[in-house]
Coordinates of C-alpha atoms in Angstrom, one line a residue:
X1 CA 21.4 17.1 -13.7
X2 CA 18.7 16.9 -16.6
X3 CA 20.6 13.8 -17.9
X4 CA 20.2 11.9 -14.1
X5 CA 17.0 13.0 -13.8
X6 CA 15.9 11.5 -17.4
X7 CA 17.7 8.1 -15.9
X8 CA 14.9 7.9 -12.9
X9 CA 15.2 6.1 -9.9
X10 CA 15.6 2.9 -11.3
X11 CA 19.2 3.5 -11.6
X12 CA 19.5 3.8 -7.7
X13 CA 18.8 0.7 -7.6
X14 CA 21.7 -0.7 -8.9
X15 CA 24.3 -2.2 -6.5
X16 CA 21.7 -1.9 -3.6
X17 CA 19.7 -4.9 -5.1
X18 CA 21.9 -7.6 -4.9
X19 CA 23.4 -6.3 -1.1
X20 CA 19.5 -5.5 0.4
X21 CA 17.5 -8.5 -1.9
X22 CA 19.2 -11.1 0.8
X23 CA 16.5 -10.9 2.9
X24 CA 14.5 -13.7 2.9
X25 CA 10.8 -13.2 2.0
X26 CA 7.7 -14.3 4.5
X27 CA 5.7 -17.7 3.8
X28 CA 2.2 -17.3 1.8
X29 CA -0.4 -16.7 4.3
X30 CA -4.3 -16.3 3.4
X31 CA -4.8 -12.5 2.2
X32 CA -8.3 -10.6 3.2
X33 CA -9.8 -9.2 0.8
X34 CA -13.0 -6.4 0.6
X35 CA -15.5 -5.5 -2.1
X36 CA -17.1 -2.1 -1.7
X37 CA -21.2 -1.6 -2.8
X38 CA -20.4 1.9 -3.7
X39 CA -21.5 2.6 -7.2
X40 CA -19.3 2.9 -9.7
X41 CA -15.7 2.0 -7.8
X42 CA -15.6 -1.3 -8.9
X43 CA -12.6 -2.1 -6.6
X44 CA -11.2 -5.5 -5.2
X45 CA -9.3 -4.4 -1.8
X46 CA -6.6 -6.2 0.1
X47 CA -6.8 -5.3 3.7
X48 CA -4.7 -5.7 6.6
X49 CA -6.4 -7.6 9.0
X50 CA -5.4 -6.9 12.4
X51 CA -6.2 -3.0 11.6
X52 CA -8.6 -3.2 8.5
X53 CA -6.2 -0.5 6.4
X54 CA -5.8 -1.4 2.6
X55 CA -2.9 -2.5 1.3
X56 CA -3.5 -2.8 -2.3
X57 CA -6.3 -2.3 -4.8
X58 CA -6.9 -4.3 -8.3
X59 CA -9.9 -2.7 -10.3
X60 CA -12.8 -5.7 -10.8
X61 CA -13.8 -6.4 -14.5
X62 CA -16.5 -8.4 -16.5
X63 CA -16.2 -8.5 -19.7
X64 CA -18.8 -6.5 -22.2
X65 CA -20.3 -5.2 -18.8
X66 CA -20.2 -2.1 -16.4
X67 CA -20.4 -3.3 -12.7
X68 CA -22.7 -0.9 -11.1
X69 CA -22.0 -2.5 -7.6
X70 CA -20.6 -5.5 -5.7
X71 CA -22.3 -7.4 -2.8
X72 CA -20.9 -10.3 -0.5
X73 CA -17.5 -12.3 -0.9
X74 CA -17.0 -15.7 -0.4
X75 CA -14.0 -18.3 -0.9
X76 CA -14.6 -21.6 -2.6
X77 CA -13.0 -24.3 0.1
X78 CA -10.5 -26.2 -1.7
X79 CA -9.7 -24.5 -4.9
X80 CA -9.5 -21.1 -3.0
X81 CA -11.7 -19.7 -5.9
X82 CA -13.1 -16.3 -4.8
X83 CA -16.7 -15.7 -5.5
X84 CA -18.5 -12.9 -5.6
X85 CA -22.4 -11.2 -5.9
X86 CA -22.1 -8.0 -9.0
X87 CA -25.0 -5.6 -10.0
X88 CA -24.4 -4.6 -13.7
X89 CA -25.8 -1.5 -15.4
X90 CA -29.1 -2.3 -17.5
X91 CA -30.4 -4.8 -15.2
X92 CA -30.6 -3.6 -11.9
X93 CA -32.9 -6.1 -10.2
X94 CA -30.4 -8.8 -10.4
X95 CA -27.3 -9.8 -8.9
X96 CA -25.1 -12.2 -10.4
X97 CA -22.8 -14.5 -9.2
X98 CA -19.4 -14.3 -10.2
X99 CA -16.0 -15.8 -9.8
X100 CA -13.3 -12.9 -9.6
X101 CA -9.1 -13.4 -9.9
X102 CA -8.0 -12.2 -7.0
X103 CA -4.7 -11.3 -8.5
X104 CA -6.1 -9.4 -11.9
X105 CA -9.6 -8.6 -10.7
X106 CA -10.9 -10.2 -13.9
X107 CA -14.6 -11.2 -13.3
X108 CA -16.5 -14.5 -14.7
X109 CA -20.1 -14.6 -15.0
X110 CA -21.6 -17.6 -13.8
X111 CA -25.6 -16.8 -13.6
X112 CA -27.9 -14.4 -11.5
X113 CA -29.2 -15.0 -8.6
X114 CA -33.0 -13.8 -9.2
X115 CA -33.0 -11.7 -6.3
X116 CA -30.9 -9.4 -4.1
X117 CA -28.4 -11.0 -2.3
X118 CA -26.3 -9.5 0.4
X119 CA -24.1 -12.0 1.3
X120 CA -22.4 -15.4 0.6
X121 CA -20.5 -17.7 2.5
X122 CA -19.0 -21.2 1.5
X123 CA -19.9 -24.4 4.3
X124 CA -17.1 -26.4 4.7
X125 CA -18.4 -29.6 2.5
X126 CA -18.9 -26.9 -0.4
X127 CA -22.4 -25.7 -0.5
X128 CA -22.7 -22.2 -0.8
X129 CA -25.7 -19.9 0.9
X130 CA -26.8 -17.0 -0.1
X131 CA -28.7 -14.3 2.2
X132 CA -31.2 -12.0 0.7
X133 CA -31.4 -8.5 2.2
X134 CA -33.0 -5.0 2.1
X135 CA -35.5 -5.3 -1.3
X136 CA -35.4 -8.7 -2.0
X137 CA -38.8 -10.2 -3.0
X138 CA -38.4 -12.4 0.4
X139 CA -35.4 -10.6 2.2
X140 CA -33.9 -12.0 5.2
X141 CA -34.0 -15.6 4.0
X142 CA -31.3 -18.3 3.6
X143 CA -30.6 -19.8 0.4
X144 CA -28.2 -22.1 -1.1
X145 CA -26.7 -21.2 -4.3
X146 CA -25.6 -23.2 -6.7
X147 CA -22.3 -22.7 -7.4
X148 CA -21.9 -23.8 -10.9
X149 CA -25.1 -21.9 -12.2
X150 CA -26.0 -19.6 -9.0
X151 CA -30.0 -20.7 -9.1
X152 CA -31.0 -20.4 -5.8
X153 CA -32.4 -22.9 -3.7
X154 CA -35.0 -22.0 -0.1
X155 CA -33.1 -23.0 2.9
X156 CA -34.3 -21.4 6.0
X157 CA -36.3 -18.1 6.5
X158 CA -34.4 -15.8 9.5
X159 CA -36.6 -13.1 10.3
X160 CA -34.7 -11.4 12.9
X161 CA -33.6 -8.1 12.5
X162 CA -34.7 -5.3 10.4
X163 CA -31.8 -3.9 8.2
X164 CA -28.3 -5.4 6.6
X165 CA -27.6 -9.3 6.1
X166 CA -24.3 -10.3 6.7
X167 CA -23.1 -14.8 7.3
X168 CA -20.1 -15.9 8.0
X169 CA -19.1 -19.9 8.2
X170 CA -17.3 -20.8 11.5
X171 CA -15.3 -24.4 10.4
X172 CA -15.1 -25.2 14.0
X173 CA -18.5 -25.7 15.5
X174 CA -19.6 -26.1 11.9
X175 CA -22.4 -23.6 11.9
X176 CA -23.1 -20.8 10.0
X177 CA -23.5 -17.0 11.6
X178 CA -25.8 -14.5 11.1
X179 CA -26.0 -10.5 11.8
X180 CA -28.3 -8.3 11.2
X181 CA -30.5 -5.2 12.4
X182 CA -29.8 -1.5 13.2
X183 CA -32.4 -0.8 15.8
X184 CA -32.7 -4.2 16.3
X185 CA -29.6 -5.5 16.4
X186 CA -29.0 -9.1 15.9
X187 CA -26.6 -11.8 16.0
X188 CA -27.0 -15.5 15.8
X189 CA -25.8 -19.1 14.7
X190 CA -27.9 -21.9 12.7
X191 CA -27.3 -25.2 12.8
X192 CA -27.3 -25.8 9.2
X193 CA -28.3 -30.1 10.0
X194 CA -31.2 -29.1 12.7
X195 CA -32.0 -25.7 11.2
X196 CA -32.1 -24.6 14.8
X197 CA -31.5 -21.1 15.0
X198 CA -29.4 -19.9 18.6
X199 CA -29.6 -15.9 19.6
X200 CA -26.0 -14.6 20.6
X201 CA -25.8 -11.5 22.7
X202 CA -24.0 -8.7 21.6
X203 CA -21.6 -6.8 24.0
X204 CA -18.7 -4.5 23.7
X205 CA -17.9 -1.6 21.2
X206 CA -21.4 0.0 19.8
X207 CA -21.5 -1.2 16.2
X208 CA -24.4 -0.2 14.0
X209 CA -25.6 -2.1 10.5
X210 CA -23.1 -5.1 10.3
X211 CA -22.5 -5.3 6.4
X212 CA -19.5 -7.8 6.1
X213 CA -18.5 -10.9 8.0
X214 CA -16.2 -13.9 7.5
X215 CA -14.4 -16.3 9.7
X216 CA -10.5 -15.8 11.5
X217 CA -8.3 -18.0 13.8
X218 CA -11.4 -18.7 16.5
X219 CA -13.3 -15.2 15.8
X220 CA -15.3 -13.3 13.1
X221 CA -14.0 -9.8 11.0
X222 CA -16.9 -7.4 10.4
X223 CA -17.9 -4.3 8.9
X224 CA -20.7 -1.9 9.6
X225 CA -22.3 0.5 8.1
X226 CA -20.2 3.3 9.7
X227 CA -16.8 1.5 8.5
X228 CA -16.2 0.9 11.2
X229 CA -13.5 -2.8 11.3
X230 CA -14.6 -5.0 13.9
X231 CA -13.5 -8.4 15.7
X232 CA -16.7 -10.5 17.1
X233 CA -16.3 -13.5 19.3
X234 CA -18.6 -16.4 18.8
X235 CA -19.9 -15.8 21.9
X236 CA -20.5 -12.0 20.3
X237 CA -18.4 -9.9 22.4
X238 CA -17.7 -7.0 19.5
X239 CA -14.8 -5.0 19.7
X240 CA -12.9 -2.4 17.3
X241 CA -9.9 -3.4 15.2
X242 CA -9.5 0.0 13.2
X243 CA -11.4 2.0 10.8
X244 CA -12.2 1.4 6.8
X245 CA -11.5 4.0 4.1
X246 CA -14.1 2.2 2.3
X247 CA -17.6 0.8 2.5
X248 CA -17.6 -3.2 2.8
X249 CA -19.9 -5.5 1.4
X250 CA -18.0 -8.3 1.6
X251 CA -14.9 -9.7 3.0
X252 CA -13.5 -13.3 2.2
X253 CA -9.6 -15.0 2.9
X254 CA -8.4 -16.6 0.2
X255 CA -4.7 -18.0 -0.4
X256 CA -1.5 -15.9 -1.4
X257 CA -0.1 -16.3 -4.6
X258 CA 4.1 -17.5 -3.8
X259 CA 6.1 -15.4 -1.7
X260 CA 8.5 -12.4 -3.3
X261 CA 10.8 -10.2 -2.0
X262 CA 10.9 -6.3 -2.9
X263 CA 12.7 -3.3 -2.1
X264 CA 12.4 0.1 -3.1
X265 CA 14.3 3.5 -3.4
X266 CA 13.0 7.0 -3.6
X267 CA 15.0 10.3 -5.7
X268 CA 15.2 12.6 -4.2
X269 CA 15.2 11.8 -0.5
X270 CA 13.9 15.5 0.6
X271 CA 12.0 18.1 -0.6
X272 CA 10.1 21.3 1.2
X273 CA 7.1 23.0 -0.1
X274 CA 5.0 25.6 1.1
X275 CA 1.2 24.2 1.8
X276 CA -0.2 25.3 -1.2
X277 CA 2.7 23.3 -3.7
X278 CA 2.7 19.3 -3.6
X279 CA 6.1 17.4 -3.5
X280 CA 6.7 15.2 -6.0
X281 CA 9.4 12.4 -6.2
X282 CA 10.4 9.4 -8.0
X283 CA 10.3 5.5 -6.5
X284 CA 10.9 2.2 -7.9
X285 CA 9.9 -0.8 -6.2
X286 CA 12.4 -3.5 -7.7
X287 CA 11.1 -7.4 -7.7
X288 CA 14.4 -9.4 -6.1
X289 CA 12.3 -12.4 -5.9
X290 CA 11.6 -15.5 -8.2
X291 CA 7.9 -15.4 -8.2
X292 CA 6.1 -12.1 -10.1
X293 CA 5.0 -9.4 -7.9
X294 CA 0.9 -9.2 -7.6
X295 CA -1.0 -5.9 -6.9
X296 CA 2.4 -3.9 -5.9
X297 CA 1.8 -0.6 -4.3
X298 CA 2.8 2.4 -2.0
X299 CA 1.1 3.6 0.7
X300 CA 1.8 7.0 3.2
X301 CA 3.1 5.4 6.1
X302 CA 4.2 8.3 8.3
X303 CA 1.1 10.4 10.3
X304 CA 2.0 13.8 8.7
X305 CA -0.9 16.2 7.5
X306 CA -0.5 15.2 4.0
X307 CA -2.5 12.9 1.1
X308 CA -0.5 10.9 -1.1
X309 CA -0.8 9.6 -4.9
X310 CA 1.1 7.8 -6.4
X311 CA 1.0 6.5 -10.0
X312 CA 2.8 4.3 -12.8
X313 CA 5.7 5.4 -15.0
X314 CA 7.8 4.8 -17.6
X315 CA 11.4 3.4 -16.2
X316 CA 12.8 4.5 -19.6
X317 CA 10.9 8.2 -19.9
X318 CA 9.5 8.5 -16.4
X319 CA 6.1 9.2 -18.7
X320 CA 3.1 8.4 -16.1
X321 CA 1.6 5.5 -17.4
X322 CA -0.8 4.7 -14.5
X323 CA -4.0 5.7 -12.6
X324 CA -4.4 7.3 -9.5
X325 CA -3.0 4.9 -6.6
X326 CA -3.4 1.7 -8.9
X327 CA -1.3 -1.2 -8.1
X328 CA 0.8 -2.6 -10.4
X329 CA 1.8 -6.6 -10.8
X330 CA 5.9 -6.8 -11.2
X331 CA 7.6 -9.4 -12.6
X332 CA 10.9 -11.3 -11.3
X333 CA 13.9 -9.2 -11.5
X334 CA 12.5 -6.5 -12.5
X335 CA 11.6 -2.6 -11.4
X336 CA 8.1 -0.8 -11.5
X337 CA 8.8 3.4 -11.2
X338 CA 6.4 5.2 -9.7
X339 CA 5.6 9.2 -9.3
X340 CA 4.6 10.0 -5.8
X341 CA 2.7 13.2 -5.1
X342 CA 2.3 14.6 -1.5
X343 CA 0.2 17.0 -0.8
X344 CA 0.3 19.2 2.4
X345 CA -2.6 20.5 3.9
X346 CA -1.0 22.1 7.1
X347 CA 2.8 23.1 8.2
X348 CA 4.9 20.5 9.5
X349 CA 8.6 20.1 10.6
X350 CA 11.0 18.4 8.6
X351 CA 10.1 15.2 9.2
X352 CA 11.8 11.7 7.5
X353 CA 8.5 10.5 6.2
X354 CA 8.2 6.8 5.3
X355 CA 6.4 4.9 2.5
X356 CA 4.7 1.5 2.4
X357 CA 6.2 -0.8 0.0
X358 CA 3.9 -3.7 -0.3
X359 CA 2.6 -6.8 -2.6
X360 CA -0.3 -8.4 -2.0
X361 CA 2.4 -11.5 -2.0
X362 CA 5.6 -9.6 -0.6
X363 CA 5.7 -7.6 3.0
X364 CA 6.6 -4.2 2.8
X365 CA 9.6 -3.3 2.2
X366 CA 11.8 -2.0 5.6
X367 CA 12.5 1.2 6.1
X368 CA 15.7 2.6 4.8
X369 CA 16.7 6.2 5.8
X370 CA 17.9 7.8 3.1
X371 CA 16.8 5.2 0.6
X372 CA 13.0 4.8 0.2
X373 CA 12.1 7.6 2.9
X374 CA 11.7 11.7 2.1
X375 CA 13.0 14.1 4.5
X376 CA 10.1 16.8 3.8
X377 CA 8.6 19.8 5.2
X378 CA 5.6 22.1 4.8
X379 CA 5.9 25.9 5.5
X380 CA 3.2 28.4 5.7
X381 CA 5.0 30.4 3.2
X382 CA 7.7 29.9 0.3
X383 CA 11.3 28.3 1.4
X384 CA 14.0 26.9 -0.6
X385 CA 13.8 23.8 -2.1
X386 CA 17.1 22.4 -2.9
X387 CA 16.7 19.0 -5.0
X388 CA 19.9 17.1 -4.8
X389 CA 21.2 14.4 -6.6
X390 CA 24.4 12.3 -6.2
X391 CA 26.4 10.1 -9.1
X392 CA 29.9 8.1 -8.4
X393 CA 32.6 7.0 -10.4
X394 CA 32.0 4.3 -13.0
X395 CA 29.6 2.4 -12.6
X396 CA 27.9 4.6 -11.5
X397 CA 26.1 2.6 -9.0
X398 CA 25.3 4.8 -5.8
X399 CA 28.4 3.4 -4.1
X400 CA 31.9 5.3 -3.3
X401 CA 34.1 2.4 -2.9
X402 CA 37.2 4.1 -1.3
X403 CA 40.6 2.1 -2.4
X404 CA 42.0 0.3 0.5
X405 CA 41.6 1.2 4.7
X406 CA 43.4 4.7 3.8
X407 CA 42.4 5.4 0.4
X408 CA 40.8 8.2 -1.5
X409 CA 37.4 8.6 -3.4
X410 CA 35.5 11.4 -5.0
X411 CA 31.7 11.6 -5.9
X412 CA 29.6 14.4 -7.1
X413 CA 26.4 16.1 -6.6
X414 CA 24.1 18.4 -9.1
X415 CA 21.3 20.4 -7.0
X416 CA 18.8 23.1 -8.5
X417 CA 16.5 25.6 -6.4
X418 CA 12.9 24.4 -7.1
X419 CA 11.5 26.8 -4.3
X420 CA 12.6 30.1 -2.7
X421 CA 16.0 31.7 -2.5
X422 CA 18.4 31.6 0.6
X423 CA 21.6 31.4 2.0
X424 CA 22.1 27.6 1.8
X425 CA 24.8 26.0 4.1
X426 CA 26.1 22.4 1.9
X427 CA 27.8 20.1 4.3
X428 CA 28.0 16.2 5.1
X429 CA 27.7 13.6 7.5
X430 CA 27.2 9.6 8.0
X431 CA 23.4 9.8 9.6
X432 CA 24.0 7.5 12.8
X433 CA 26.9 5.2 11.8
X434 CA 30.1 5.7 13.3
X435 CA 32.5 5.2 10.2
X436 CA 36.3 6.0 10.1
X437 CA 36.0 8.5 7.4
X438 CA 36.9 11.9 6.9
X439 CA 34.8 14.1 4.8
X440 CA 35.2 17.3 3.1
X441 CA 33.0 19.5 0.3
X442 CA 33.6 22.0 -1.9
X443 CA 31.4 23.3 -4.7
X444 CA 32.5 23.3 -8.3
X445 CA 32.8 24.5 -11.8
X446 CA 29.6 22.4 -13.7
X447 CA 32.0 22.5 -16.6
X448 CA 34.6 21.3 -15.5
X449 CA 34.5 19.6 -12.1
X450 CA 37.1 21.5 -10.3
X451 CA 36.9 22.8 -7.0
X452 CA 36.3 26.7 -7.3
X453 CA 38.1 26.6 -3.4
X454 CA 39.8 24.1 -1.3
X455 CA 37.5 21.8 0.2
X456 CA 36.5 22.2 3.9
X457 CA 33.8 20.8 6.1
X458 CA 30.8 23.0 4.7
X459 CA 30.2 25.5 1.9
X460 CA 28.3 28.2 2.1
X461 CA 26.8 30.3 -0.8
X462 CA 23.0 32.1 -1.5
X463 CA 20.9 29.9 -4.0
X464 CA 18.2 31.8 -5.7
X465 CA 14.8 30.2 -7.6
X466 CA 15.7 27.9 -10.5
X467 CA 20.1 28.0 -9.6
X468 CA 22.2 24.9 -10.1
X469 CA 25.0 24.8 -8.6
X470 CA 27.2 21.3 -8.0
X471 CA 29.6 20.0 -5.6
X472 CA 32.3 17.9 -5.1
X473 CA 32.2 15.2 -2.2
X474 CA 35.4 13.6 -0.8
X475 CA 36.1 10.9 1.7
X476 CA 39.0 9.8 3.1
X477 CA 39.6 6.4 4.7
X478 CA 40.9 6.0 8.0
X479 CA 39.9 1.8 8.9
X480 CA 37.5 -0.5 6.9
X481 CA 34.0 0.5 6.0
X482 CA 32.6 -2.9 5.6
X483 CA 29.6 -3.3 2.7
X484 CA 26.2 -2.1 3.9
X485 CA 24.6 0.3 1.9
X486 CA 21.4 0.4 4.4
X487 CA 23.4 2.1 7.4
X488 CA 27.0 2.8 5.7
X489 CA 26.0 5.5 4.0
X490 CA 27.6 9.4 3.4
X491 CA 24.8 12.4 3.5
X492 CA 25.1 15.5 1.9
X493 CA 22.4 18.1 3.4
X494 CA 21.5 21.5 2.9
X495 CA 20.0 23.7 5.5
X496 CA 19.1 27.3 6.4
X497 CA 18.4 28.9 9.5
X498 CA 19.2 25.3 11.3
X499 CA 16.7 24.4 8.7
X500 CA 17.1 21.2 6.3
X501 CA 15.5 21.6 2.6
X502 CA 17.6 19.2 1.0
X503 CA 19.5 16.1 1.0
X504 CA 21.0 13.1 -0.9
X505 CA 23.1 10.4 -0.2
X506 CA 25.8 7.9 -1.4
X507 CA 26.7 4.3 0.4
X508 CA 30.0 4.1 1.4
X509 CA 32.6 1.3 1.4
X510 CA 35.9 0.0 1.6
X511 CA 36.5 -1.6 -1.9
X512 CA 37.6 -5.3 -2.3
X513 CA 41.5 -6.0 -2.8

């Protein structure tokens, strides 16, 4: 058990990467990104943006300075360069222009603006404005920036409103858009050749401060001060797309590095806590693709009452290596092991709780019962917790191949009691496929393998705090089990009181002549 454990997750992999890696990965499209304006977080943010949740997070760094906060996003027509407006520690009354990696979050100083800017936006010939906002020496007033040096140049005073400056570029009427206000609320367009400045209406979902804006597919993305995610019209009907976990100052598309294709497993696939105790688990998201990985992360996909971290380890020691919930860039062919942590914070039911898988250049991964889910539950009080994992024959690779349509294999599992004691019922099943196999359990001698009784369909035995006991799995072959380790799969499950606190699982088949 130790041994497996030591192995991590990784080795799960094996044999499901080359049968599950066929799917072919989604064209680059334009990612959305967000900066935040909060003090010290210092955090580049892809966001989803039909519902405004993050999908990934790269940390933003200058060189020999500390970013105190970050204001407006803008992307660089053409080259796809993402620019940015940073406050550094020591000089506070300046914001400087920046160009930032979208991939690393690496930051490149390219001058300061001599005033506070709150937003940027890039016309489609090039030239890039600037709006000053809330303590600016001459606030709500349109500038150009340059974008080699980031000296500002006068273009237009705006006047209207009272609070927040947010523009946004619209390529198809070729003006650029304007919000701002709290009590007095205001939207509006400028002809950037006439100057003329056009009052829109706002209608729809009550919005307050808008603090971010940028152009999408015939409408505008917003963010208020609230956090509230928002979809305006040109004609500034406002409605709401989802709510931010963060506070956006800026939000800007800018292109997808080349496509990849991931997938992911989790050991083990259950666990069950009591509130008060966090479940823990291994992943690894494996890179099947060509092209390396960017910003590679796992988010908490299922709505249970629960927070999840996650963090970097060591495939070879499972040593945590990583932050908090900081995404990691994977190269081709290659895994990235994780620890996840989640933490209860009422009861729940077991419950097959799913994970987000996701690149900022790779969709997330599917979701694979058994695989890269966990089977978890959260009791008001201690129950058992029965961690189970299952090996196979040589190689070892997560998959009983059974020898011919009416063959024989064996594989074996190793379980220990991280919780409460019980009376724990072992027995096994093949989740919702249909497969001609017969299946039959027994539990064994750890030394030497043998069956301490003749197998039968379950096994029944009490488990006390810290016990290990192991078990033999076999499974006859009554037709061909054709490869597909998603769905043909055996489960071995331990419950109590109608009650499941643990599980594992191998993928079955019928082996090749």
């Amino acid at each position: 058990m130790k041994r497996y454990l030591e192995s991590g997750p990784a080795a799960a992999m094996v044999g499901l990467v080359l049968l599950l890696a066929a799917v072919a990965p989604a064209a680059a499209e334009d990612a959305l990104y967000s900066l935040s304006s909060v003090q010290g977080e210092n955090l580049l943010r892809r966001i989803d943006p039909a519902t405004g949740i993050t999908l990934a997070t790269v940390p933003i760094a200058v060189p020999g300075k500390t970013i105190f906060t970050a204001n407006g996003l803008a992307t660089q027509p053409g080259t796809g360069q993402l620019y940015a407006l940073l406050t550094f520690e020591g000089d506070l009354g300046q914001r400087y222009l920046v160009t930032l990696d979208a991939q690393t979050g690496a930051g490149s100083i390219i001058g300061s603006t001599g005033d506070r800017f709150a937003g940027l936006a890039f016309a489609a010939n090039g030239a890039l404005f600037g709006v000053t906002g809330d303590g600016a020496s001459t606030p709500e007033t349109l500038y150009t920036l340059n974008p080699s040096t980031g000296q500002p140049t006068s273009f237009l005073p705006l006047g209207n409103g009272d609070d927040g400056e947010a523009i946004a570029y619209n390529p198809v009427d070729g003006q650029l858009y304007h919000a701002s206000g709290i009590a007095d609320q205001v939207f509006e367009s400028i002809n950037l050749t006439t100057k003329v400045i056009s009052n829109i209406p706002l209608s729809g979902f009550e919005r307050t401060e808008m603090t971010a804006l940028t152009y999408s597919q015939a409408f505008f993305l917003g963010a208020d001060l609230m956090g509230n995610f928002l979809k305006i019209t040109p004609g500034g009907v406002v409605s709401q797309l989802g709510v931010l976990n963060h506070f956006s100052k800026g939000l800007a598309f800018a292109a997808a590095p080349a496509p990849t294709t991931l997938v992911a497993s989790i050991l083990p696939s259950s666990r069950s806590v009591d509130v008060a105790t966090p479940a823990t688990a291994f992943a690894t998201i494996f890179n099947a693709g060509a092209n390396t990985a960017f910003q590679a992360g796992i988010g908490l996909a299922s709505p249970i009452p629960a927070f999840l971290t996650y963090n970097a380890t060591s495939c070879a020691t499972n040593a945590v290596i990583g932050g908090d919930n900081v995404a990691v860039n994977i190269p081709p062919n290659t895994p990235a092991c994780f620890v996840i942590t989640v933490s209860p914070i009422d009861i729940f039911t077991p419950t097959e709780v799913a994970f987000t898988f996701a690149a900022l250049n790779a969709p997330a991964v599917g979701v694979l019962t058994g695989i890269n889910t966990l089977l978890m539950s959260a009791s008001a009080t201690p129950v058992p917790d029965i961690v189970a994992l299952a090996a196979t024959g040589p190689p070892n690779n997560g998959i009983a191949s059974i020898p011919g349509t009416n063959g024989a294999v064996a594989f074996a599992v190793a379980t220990v009691n991280v919780g409460a004691g019980g009376l724990i019922t072992a027995s096994t099943n093949t989740g919702g496929a249909a497969l001609p196999v017969n299946i039959q359990i027994c539990e064994t001698d750890s030394g030497t393998g043998v069956c301490k009784a003749p197998p039968a369909a379950s096994v029944t035995r009490q488990i006390d705090a810290g016990q290990t006991p192991t078990y033999g799995i076999f499974v006859f072959g009554g037709g061909t089990v054709p490869p597909d380790p998603a769905a043909n799969r055996v489960f071995v499950e331990f419950e109590a009181g109608g009650v499941i606190f643990g599980r594992t699982s191998v993928a079955v088949q019928t082996a090749s002549p």
